[in-house]
PDB file of C-alpha atoms and ligand atoms in Angstrom:
ATOM      1  CA  MET A 268       5.282 -21.431  -6.381  1.00 75.00           C
ATOM      2  CA  ASP A 269       5.671 -20.676 -10.064  1.00 95.00           C
ATOM      3  CA  ALA A 270       6.221 -16.906 -10.496  1.00 95.00           C
ATOM      4  CA  LEU A 271       3.564 -16.495 -13.197  1.00 96.00           C
ATOM      5  CA  LYS A 272       1.000 -18.414 -11.120  1.00 96.00           C
ATOM      6  CA  VAL A 273       1.704 -16.128  -8.153  1.00 97.00           C
ATOM      7  CA  LEU A 274       1.123 -12.951 -10.127  1.00 96.00           C
ATOM      8  CA  LEU A 275      -1.956 -14.268 -11.955  1.00 96.00           C
ATOM      9  CA  GLU A 276      -3.610 -15.521  -8.762  1.00 97.00           C
ATOM     10  CA  ARG A 277      -2.746 -12.753  -6.289  1.00 98.00           C
ATOM     11  CA  ARG A 278      -5.726 -10.813  -4.976  1.00 98.00           C
ATOM     12  CA  SER A 279      -6.041  -8.030  -2.431  1.00 98.00           C
ATOM     13  CA  ILE A 280      -6.978  -9.478   0.945  1.00 98.00           C
ATOM     14  CA  ARG A 281      -9.028  -7.411   3.382  1.00 97.00           C
ATOM     15  CA  LYS A 282      -9.848 -10.065   6.011  1.00 97.00           C
ATOM     16  CA  TYR A 283      -7.130 -11.884   7.915  1.00 98.00           C
ATOM     17  CA  ARG A 284      -6.869 -14.795  10.318  1.00 98.00           C
ATOM     18  CA  ALA A 285      -5.664 -14.071  13.853  1.00 97.00           C
ATOM     19  CA  VAL A 286      -2.352 -15.777  13.175  1.00 98.00           C
ATOM     20  CA  ASN A 287       0.991 -13.996  13.293  1.00 98.00           C
ATOM     21  CA  VAL A 288       3.351 -13.985  10.349  1.00 98.00           C
ATOM     22  CA  SER A 289       6.817 -15.059  11.504  1.00 98.00           C
ATOM     23  CA  ASP A 290       9.707 -12.610  11.411  1.00 98.00           C
ATOM     24  CA  GLU A 291      11.427 -14.914   8.940  1.00 98.00           C
ATOM     25  CA  VAL A 292       8.544 -14.674   6.471  1.00 98.00           C
ATOM     26  CA  LEU A 293       8.149 -10.918   7.058  1.00 98.00           C
ATOM     27  CA  GLN A 294      11.830 -10.460   6.288  1.00 98.00           C
ATOM     28  CA  GLU A 295      11.542 -12.498   3.109  1.00 98.00           C
ATOM     29  CA  ILE A 296       8.653 -10.280   2.008  1.00 98.00           C
ATOM     30  CA  VAL A 297      10.290  -6.956   2.791  1.00 98.00           C
ATOM     31  CA  GLU A 298      13.578  -8.038   1.261  1.00 98.00           C
ATOM     32  CA  ALA A 299      11.755  -8.896  -1.967  1.00 98.00           C
ATOM     33  CA  GLY A 300      10.875  -5.188  -2.016  1.00 98.00           C
ATOM     34  CA  LEU A 301      14.563  -4.338  -1.958  1.00 98.00           C
ATOM     35  CA  TYR A 302      15.073  -6.274  -5.201  1.00 98.00           C
ATOM     36  CA  ALA A 303      12.652  -4.150  -7.236  1.00 98.00           C
ATOM     37  CA  PRO A 304      13.869  -2.239 -10.259  1.00 98.00           C
ATOM     38  CA  SER A 305      14.259   1.504  -9.676  1.00 96.00           C
ATOM     39  CA  GLY A 306      14.819   4.483 -11.935  1.00 93.00           C
ATOM     40  CA  LEU A 307      18.519   5.423 -12.010  1.00 90.00           C
ATOM     41  CA  ASN A 308      18.921   2.521  -9.556  1.00 93.00           C
ATOM     42  CA  LEU A 309      18.170   4.982  -6.762  1.00 92.00           C
ATOM     43  CA  GLN A 310      16.393   2.392  -4.586  1.00 94.00           C
ATOM     44  CA  PRO A 311      14.534   5.347  -3.069  1.00 95.00           C
ATOM     45  CA  TRP A 312      12.536   3.431  -0.450  1.00 96.00           C
ATOM     46  CA  TYR A 313      12.414   2.962   3.274  1.00 97.00           C
ATOM     47  CA  PHE A 314      10.194   0.361   4.927  1.00 98.00           C
ATOM     48  CA  VAL A 315       8.888   0.070   8.470  1.00 98.00           C
ATOM     49  CA  VAL A 316       7.635  -3.423   9.265  1.00 98.00           C
ATOM     50  CA  VAL A 317       4.986  -3.168  11.973  1.00 98.00           C
ATOM     51  CA  ARG A 318       4.203  -6.457  13.713  1.00 98.00           C
ATOM     52  CA  THR A 319       3.528  -5.943  17.421  1.00 98.00           C
ATOM     53  CA  PRO A 320      -0.075  -5.600  18.665  1.00 98.00           C
ATOM     54  CA  GLU A 321       0.786  -2.243  20.280  1.00 98.00           C
ATOM     55  CA  LYS A 322       2.199  -0.752  17.097  1.00 98.00           C
ATOM     56  CA  MET A 323      -0.643  -2.189  14.996  1.00 98.00           C
ATOM     57  CA  THR A 324      -3.090  -0.422  17.341  1.00 98.00           C
ATOM     58  CA  GLN A 325      -1.198   2.785  16.613  1.00 98.00           C
ATOM     59  CA  VAL A 326      -1.477   2.184  12.853  1.00 98.00           C
ATOM     60  CA  ARG A 327      -5.230   1.518  13.162  1.00 98.00           C
ATOM     61  CA  ALA A 328      -5.667   4.739  15.164  1.00 98.00           C
ATOM     62  CA  VAL A 329      -4.159   6.729  12.287  1.00 98.00           C
ATOM     63  CA  MET A 330      -6.209   4.771   9.730  1.00 98.00           C
ATOM     64  CA  SER A 331      -9.385   5.687  11.662  1.00 97.00           C
ATOM     65  CA  VAL A 332      -8.595   9.337  10.964  1.00 97.00           C
ATOM     66  CA  VAL A 333      -7.999   8.397   7.313  1.00 97.00           C
ATOM     67  CA  ALA A 334     -11.382   6.613   7.201  1.00 97.00           C
ATOM     68  CA  LEU A 335     -13.227   9.672   8.519  1.00 96.00           C
ATOM     69  CA  ARG A 336     -11.624  11.967   5.961  1.00 96.00           C
ATOM     70  CA  PHE A 337     -11.922   9.436   3.118  1.00 95.00           C
ATOM     71  CA  ASN A 338     -15.646   8.961   3.596  1.00 94.00           C
ATOM     72  CA  PRO A 339     -16.766  11.892   1.373  1.00 94.00           C
ATOM     73  CA  ILE A 340     -14.604  10.543  -1.484  1.00 94.00           C
ATOM     74  CA  LEU A 341     -16.191   7.104  -1.118  1.00 93.00           C
ATOM     75  CA  GLN A 342     -19.694   8.583  -0.966  1.00 94.00           C
ATOM     76  CA  LYS A 343     -19.063  10.385  -4.254  1.00 93.00           C
ATOM     77  CA  GLN A 344     -17.385   7.480  -6.058  1.00 93.00           C
ATOM     78  CA  PHE A 345     -19.602   4.629  -4.862  1.00 95.00           C
ATOM     79  CA  HIS A 346     -22.978   6.267  -4.139  1.00 92.00           C
ATOM     80  CA  ASP A 347     -24.724   3.415  -5.984  1.00 95.00           C
ATOM     81  CA  HIS A 348     -22.795   0.778  -4.042  1.00 96.00           C
ATOM     82  CA  PRO A 349     -23.245   1.478  -0.317  1.00 95.00           C
ATOM     83  CA  GLU A 350     -21.802  -1.959   0.492  1.00 95.00           C
ATOM     84  CA  VAL A 351     -18.456  -0.861  -1.002  1.00 94.00           C
ATOM     85  CA  ILE A 352     -18.485   2.249   1.197  1.00 95.00           C
ATOM     86  CA  THR A 353     -19.154   0.180   4.327  1.00 95.00           C
ATOM     87  CA  GLU A 354     -16.563  -2.455   3.443  1.00 94.00           C
ATOM     88  CA  THR A 355     -13.851   0.070   2.597  1.00 93.00           C
ATOM     89  CA  ASN A 356     -14.521   2.032   5.778  1.00 95.00           C
ATOM     90  CA  ASN A 357     -14.477  -1.082   7.934  1.00 97.00           C
ATOM     91  CA  PHE A 358     -11.258  -2.230   6.349  1.00 98.00           C
ATOM     92  CA  LEU A 359      -9.533   1.101   7.010  1.00 97.00           C
ATOM     93  CA  VAL A 360     -10.633   1.143  10.653  1.00 97.00           C
ATOM     94  CA  THR A 361      -9.887  -2.529  11.439  1.00 98.00           C
ATOM     95  CA  LEU A 362      -7.294  -3.351   8.750  1.00 98.00           C
ATOM     96  CA  GLY A 363      -9.202  -6.609   8.489  1.00 98.00           C
ATOM     97  CA  GLY A 364      -7.495  -7.901  11.617  1.00 98.00           C
ATOM     98  CA  ALA A 365      -4.090  -7.902   9.877  1.00 98.00           C
ATOM     99  CA  PRO A 366      -1.358  -8.835  12.368  1.00 98.00           C
ATOM    100  CA  ALA A 367       1.292  -6.903  10.454  1.00 98.00           C
ATOM    101  CA  CYS A 368       1.851  -4.247   7.858  1.00 98.00           C
ATOM    102  CA  VAL A 369       4.656  -2.508   6.010  1.00 98.00           C
ATOM    103  CA  LEU A 370       4.692   1.283   5.973  1.00 98.00           C
ATOM    104  CA  VAL A 371       6.405   2.484   2.833  1.00 98.00           C
ATOM    105  CA  TYR A 372       8.312   5.752   2.569  1.00 97.00           C
ATOM    106  CA  ALA A 373      10.215   7.627  -0.148  1.00 95.00           C
ATOM    107  CA  ASP A 374      13.506   8.272   1.587  1.00 89.00           C
ATOM    108  CA  LYS A 375      15.274  10.384  -1.011  1.00 71.00           C
ATOM    109  CA  PRO A 376      14.727  14.051  -1.735  1.00 75.00           C
ATOM    110  CA  TYR A 377      13.799  14.342  -5.386  1.00 77.00           C
ATOM    111  CA  GLY A 378      16.565  15.611  -7.602  1.00 78.00           C
ATOM    112  CA  ALA A 379      16.550  15.960 -11.360  1.00 76.00           C
ATOM    113  CA  GLU A 380      14.899  12.538 -11.628  1.00 78.00           C
ATOM    114  CA  GLY A 381      11.709  13.988 -10.140  1.00 89.00           C
ATOM    115  CA  ARG A 382       8.942  12.631  -7.952  1.00 90.00           C
ATOM    116  CA  ASP A 383       7.390  10.362 -10.581  1.00 93.00           C
ATOM    117  CA  ASN A 384      10.585   8.360 -10.878  1.00 93.00           C
ATOM    118  CA  VAL A 385      10.668   7.815  -7.121  1.00 94.00           C
ATOM    119  CA  ILE A 386       6.993   6.881  -6.803  1.00 95.00           C
ATOM    120  CA  GLU A 387       7.170   4.520  -9.795  1.00 96.00           C
ATOM    121  CA  SER A 388      10.175   2.759  -8.262  1.00 96.00           C
ATOM    122  CA  ILE A 389       8.476   2.449  -4.896  1.00 97.00           C
ATOM    123  CA  SER A 390       5.365   1.060  -6.559  1.00 98.00           C
ATOM    124  CA  ALA A 391       7.496  -1.686  -8.089  1.00 98.00           C
ATOM    125  CA  ALA A 392       8.828  -2.485  -4.619  1.00 98.00           C
ATOM    126  CA  ILE A 393       5.311  -2.718  -3.190  1.00 98.00           C
ATOM    127  CA  GLU A 394       4.240  -5.085  -5.956  1.00 98.00           C
ATOM    128  CA  ASN A 395       7.341  -7.217  -5.308  1.00 98.00           C
ATOM    129  CA  MET A 396       6.326  -7.479  -1.647  1.00 98.00           C
ATOM    130  CA  GLN A 397       2.746  -8.414  -2.541  1.00 98.00           C
ATOM    131  CA  LEU A 398       3.968 -11.206  -4.807  1.00 98.00           C
ATOM    132  CA  ALA A 399       6.542 -12.488  -2.319  1.00 98.00           C
ATOM    133  CA  ALA A 400       3.804 -12.524   0.330  1.00 98.00           C
ATOM    134  CA  TRP A 401       1.358 -14.430  -1.884  1.00 98.00           C
ATOM    135  CA  ASN A 402       4.094 -16.944  -2.636  1.00 98.00           C
ATOM    136  CA  ARG A 403       4.154 -17.722   1.114  1.00 98.00           C
ATOM    137  CA  GLY A 404       0.360 -17.890   1.417  1.00 98.00           C
ATOM    138  CA  VAL A 405       0.305 -14.420   2.986  1.00 98.00           C
ATOM    139  CA  GLY A 406      -2.328 -11.964   1.758  1.00 98.00           C
ATOM    140  CA  SER A 407      -1.824  -8.229   1.439  1.00 98.00           C
ATOM    141  CA  CYS A 408      -3.642  -5.049   0.560  1.00 98.00           C
ATOM    142  CA  TRP A 409      -1.985  -1.880  -0.724  1.00 98.00           C
ATOM    143  CA  ILE A 410      -3.486   1.153   1.047  1.00 98.00           C
ATOM    144  CA  GLY A 411      -2.948   4.471  -0.672  1.00 97.00           C
ATOM    145  CA  ALA A 412      -5.911   6.268   0.917  1.00 95.00           C
ATOM    146  CA  PRO A 413      -3.882   8.251   3.519  1.00 97.00           C
ATOM    147  CA  ASN A 414      -2.266  10.296   0.764  1.00 94.00           C
ATOM    148  CA  HIS A 415      -5.618  11.309  -0.684  1.00 92.00           C
ATOM    149  CA  VAL A 416      -6.764  12.846   2.581  1.00 96.00           C
ATOM    150  CA  ASP A 417      -3.661  14.610   3.786  1.00 95.00           C
ATOM    151  CA  CYS A 418      -2.762  12.003   6.419  1.00 96.00           C
ATOM    152  CA  ALA A 419       0.735  11.085   5.218  1.00 96.00           C
ATOM    153  CA  GLY A 420       2.228  13.362   7.882  1.00 96.00           C
ATOM    154  CA  LEU A 421       0.662  11.264  10.643  1.00 97.00           C
ATOM    155  CA  PHE A 422       2.526   8.186   9.390  1.00 97.00           C
ATOM    156  CA  GLU A 423       5.709  10.202   8.977  1.00 96.00           C
ATOM    157  CA  ALA A 424       5.730  11.704  12.480  1.00 96.00           C
ATOM    158  CA  GLY A 425       4.370   8.556  14.140  1.00 95.00           C
ATOM    159  CA  PHE A 426       6.585   5.846  12.685  1.00 97.00           C
ATOM    160  CA  ALA A 427       9.553   7.164  10.733  1.00 95.00           C
ATOM    161  CA  ALA A 428      10.387  10.713  11.725  1.00 93.00           C
ATOM    162  CA  GLY A 429      12.973  12.188   9.397  1.00 90.00           C
ATOM    163  CA  ARG A 430      12.956   9.176   7.041  1.00 91.00           C
ATOM    164  CA  GLY A 431      11.016  10.762   4.205  1.00 91.00           C
ATOM    165  CA  GLU A 432       7.607  10.887   2.628  1.00 94.00           C
ATOM    166  CA  PHE A 433       4.921   8.308   3.429  1.00 97.00           C
ATOM    167  CA  VAL A 434       3.675   6.603   0.250  1.00 97.00           C
ATOM    168  CA  ALA A 435       1.469   3.665   1.252  1.00 98.00           C
ATOM    169  CA  ALA A 436       0.747   0.935   3.772  1.00 98.00           C
ATOM    170  CA  LEU A 437       0.675  -2.758   2.924  1.00 98.00           C
ATOM    171  CA  THR A 438      -1.303  -4.984   5.267  1.00 98.00           C
ATOM    172  CA  LEU A 439      -0.018  -8.533   5.706  1.00 99.00           C
ATOM    173  CA  GLY A 440      -1.551 -11.679   7.151  1.00 98.00           C
ATOM    174  CA  TYR A 441      -2.964 -15.101   6.409  1.00 98.00           C
ATOM    175  CA  PRO A 442      -6.204 -14.705   4.430  1.00 98.00           C
ATOM    176  CA  ALA A 443      -9.610 -15.257   6.032  1.00 98.00           C
ATOM    177  CA  GLU A 444     -11.250 -14.869   2.627  1.00 97.00           C
ATOM    178  CA  ASP A 445     -10.689 -16.557  -0.692  1.00 97.00           C
ATOM    179  CA  PRO A 446     -11.325 -14.181  -3.605  1.00 96.00           C
ATOM    180  CA  LYS A 447     -11.228 -15.856  -6.992  1.00 96.00           C
ATOM    181  CA  PRO A 448      -8.408 -15.025  -9.419  1.00 94.00           C
ATOM    182  CA  HIS A 449      -9.263 -12.367 -12.002  1.00 94.00           C
ATOM    183  CA  LYS A 450     -10.178 -13.205 -15.574  1.00 91.00           C
ATOM    184  CA  ARG A 451      -8.428 -10.543 -17.611  1.00 88.00           C
ATOM    185  CA  LYS A 452      -7.299 -12.248 -20.780  1.00 84.00           C
ATOM    186  CA  GLY A 453      -6.893 -10.000 -23.818  1.00 79.00           C
ATOM    187  CA  GLY A 454      -8.504  -6.682 -24.611  1.00 83.00           C
ATOM    188  CA  ARG A 455      -6.182  -3.987 -23.323  1.00 87.00           C
ATOM    189  CA  TYR A 456      -3.181  -4.498 -25.540  1.00 90.00           C
ATOM    190  CA  THR A 457      -2.136  -4.774 -29.146  1.00 89.00           C
ATOM    191  CA  MET A 458       0.823  -6.584 -30.606  1.00 90.00           C
ATOM    192  CA  VAL A 459       2.490  -4.765 -33.461  1.00 93.00           C
TER     193      VAL A 459
HETATM  194  C1  LIG B 689      -1.961   2.711  -5.834  1.00 68.38           C
HETATM  195  C2  LIG B 689      -2.962   1.801  -5.139  1.00 68.38           C
HETATM  196  C3  LIG B 689      -3.683   2.291  -4.069  1.00 68.38           C
HETATM  197  C4  LIG B 689      -4.613   1.457  -3.409  1.00 68.38           C
HETATM  198  N1  LIG B 689      -5.277   1.942  -2.305  1.00 68.38           N
HETATM  199  C5  LIG B 689      -6.183   1.154  -1.694  1.00 68.38           C
HETATM  200  C6  LIG B 689      -6.841   1.621  -0.509  1.00 68.38           C
HETATM  201  O1  LIG B 689      -6.593   2.737  -0.031  1.00 68.38           O
HETATM  202  N2  LIG B 689      -7.743   0.797   0.096  1.00 68.38           N
HETATM  203  C7  LIG B 689      -8.017  -0.456  -0.397  1.00 68.38           C
HETATM  204  O2  LIG B 689      -8.842  -1.154   0.195  1.00 68.38           O
HETATM  205  N3  LIG B 689      -7.398  -0.935  -1.513  1.00 68.38           N
HETATM  206  C8  LIG B 689      -6.491  -0.164  -2.157  1.00 68.38           C
HETATM  207  N4  LIG B 689      -5.813  -0.651  -3.255  1.00 68.38           N
HETATM  208  C9  LIG B 689      -6.089  -2.024  -3.745  1.00 68.38           C
HETATM  209  C10 LIG B 689      -6.972  -2.004  -4.995  1.00 68.38           C
HETATM  210  O3  LIG B 689      -8.297  -1.666  -4.639  1.00 68.38           O
HETATM  211  C11 LIG B 689      -6.923  -3.393  -5.676  1.00 68.38           C
HETATM  212  O4  LIG B 689      -5.606  -3.679  -6.062  1.00 68.38           O
HETATM  213  C12 LIG B 689      -7.817  -3.444  -6.908  1.00 68.38           C
HETATM  214  O5  LIG B 689      -9.174  -3.329  -6.525  1.00 68.38           O
HETATM  215  C13 LIG B 689      -7.656  -4.748  -7.708  1.00 68.38           C
HETATM  216  O6  LIG B 689      -7.909  -5.882  -6.902  1.00 68.38           O
HETATM  217  P1  LIG B 689      -6.800  -7.022  -6.674  1.00 68.38           P
HETATM  218  O7  LIG B 689      -5.639  -6.392  -5.951  1.00 68.38           O
HETATM  219  O8  LIG B 689      -7.482  -8.076  -5.856  1.00 68.38           O
HETATM  220  O9  LIG B 689      -6.370  -7.509  -8.011  1.00 68.38           O
HETATM  221  C14 LIG B 689      -4.857   0.137  -3.898  1.00 68.38           C
HETATM  222  C15 LIG B 689      -4.101  -0.341  -4.985  1.00 68.38           C
HETATM  223  C16 LIG B 689      -3.159   0.466  -5.591  1.00 68.38           C
HETATM  224  C17 LIG B 689      -2.331  -0.085  -6.737  1.00 68.38           C
END
């Protein structure tokens, strides 16, 4: 697919078909993450690709703890939109039936470059994976909630002991929903 089309049409997917993503496609996606730009070319990431039903059950168990702790934040932010609270909670607990996900870690201790540099670089890698996935018809959703509710340690101890700091999870699977592309032309920039 044309690169610009992929990035203009990508949407977060929170409902997935019960169809596995092949190892070949998963590898293509995760390797796209390795090609992201990174500050000082540190490539400060470590990825765990989860794709067995047993391990996905383990991920959902941790996300259920996240959902419980995240609820007060949702109640505050979306008190006028109870449907958003329900949807977000359901997604965290079920992961929308995603057959796979990538757990993303910062695997370098921060030196003089600082934490921001590392997190910015890892964010670029996550976006690369989302776009590579969309290019293959695979949907994804970036999940940062665990870090807001002190659950990163559960993903560190449970899936990548000693490999660094948990940053986010990225669900992967063939979409069972079809959100329309955004319309975001103009507005938030100037050309000087
Ligand atoms: C840093 C970051 C954290 C996010 N965390 C979550 C999350 O915890 N749960 C979730 O459902 N979506 C999460 N998202 C997805 C956003 O909600 C989504 O990207 C945004 O609503 C725009 O929709 P789009 O991706 O379809 O363009 C996150 C996205 C980013 C960039």
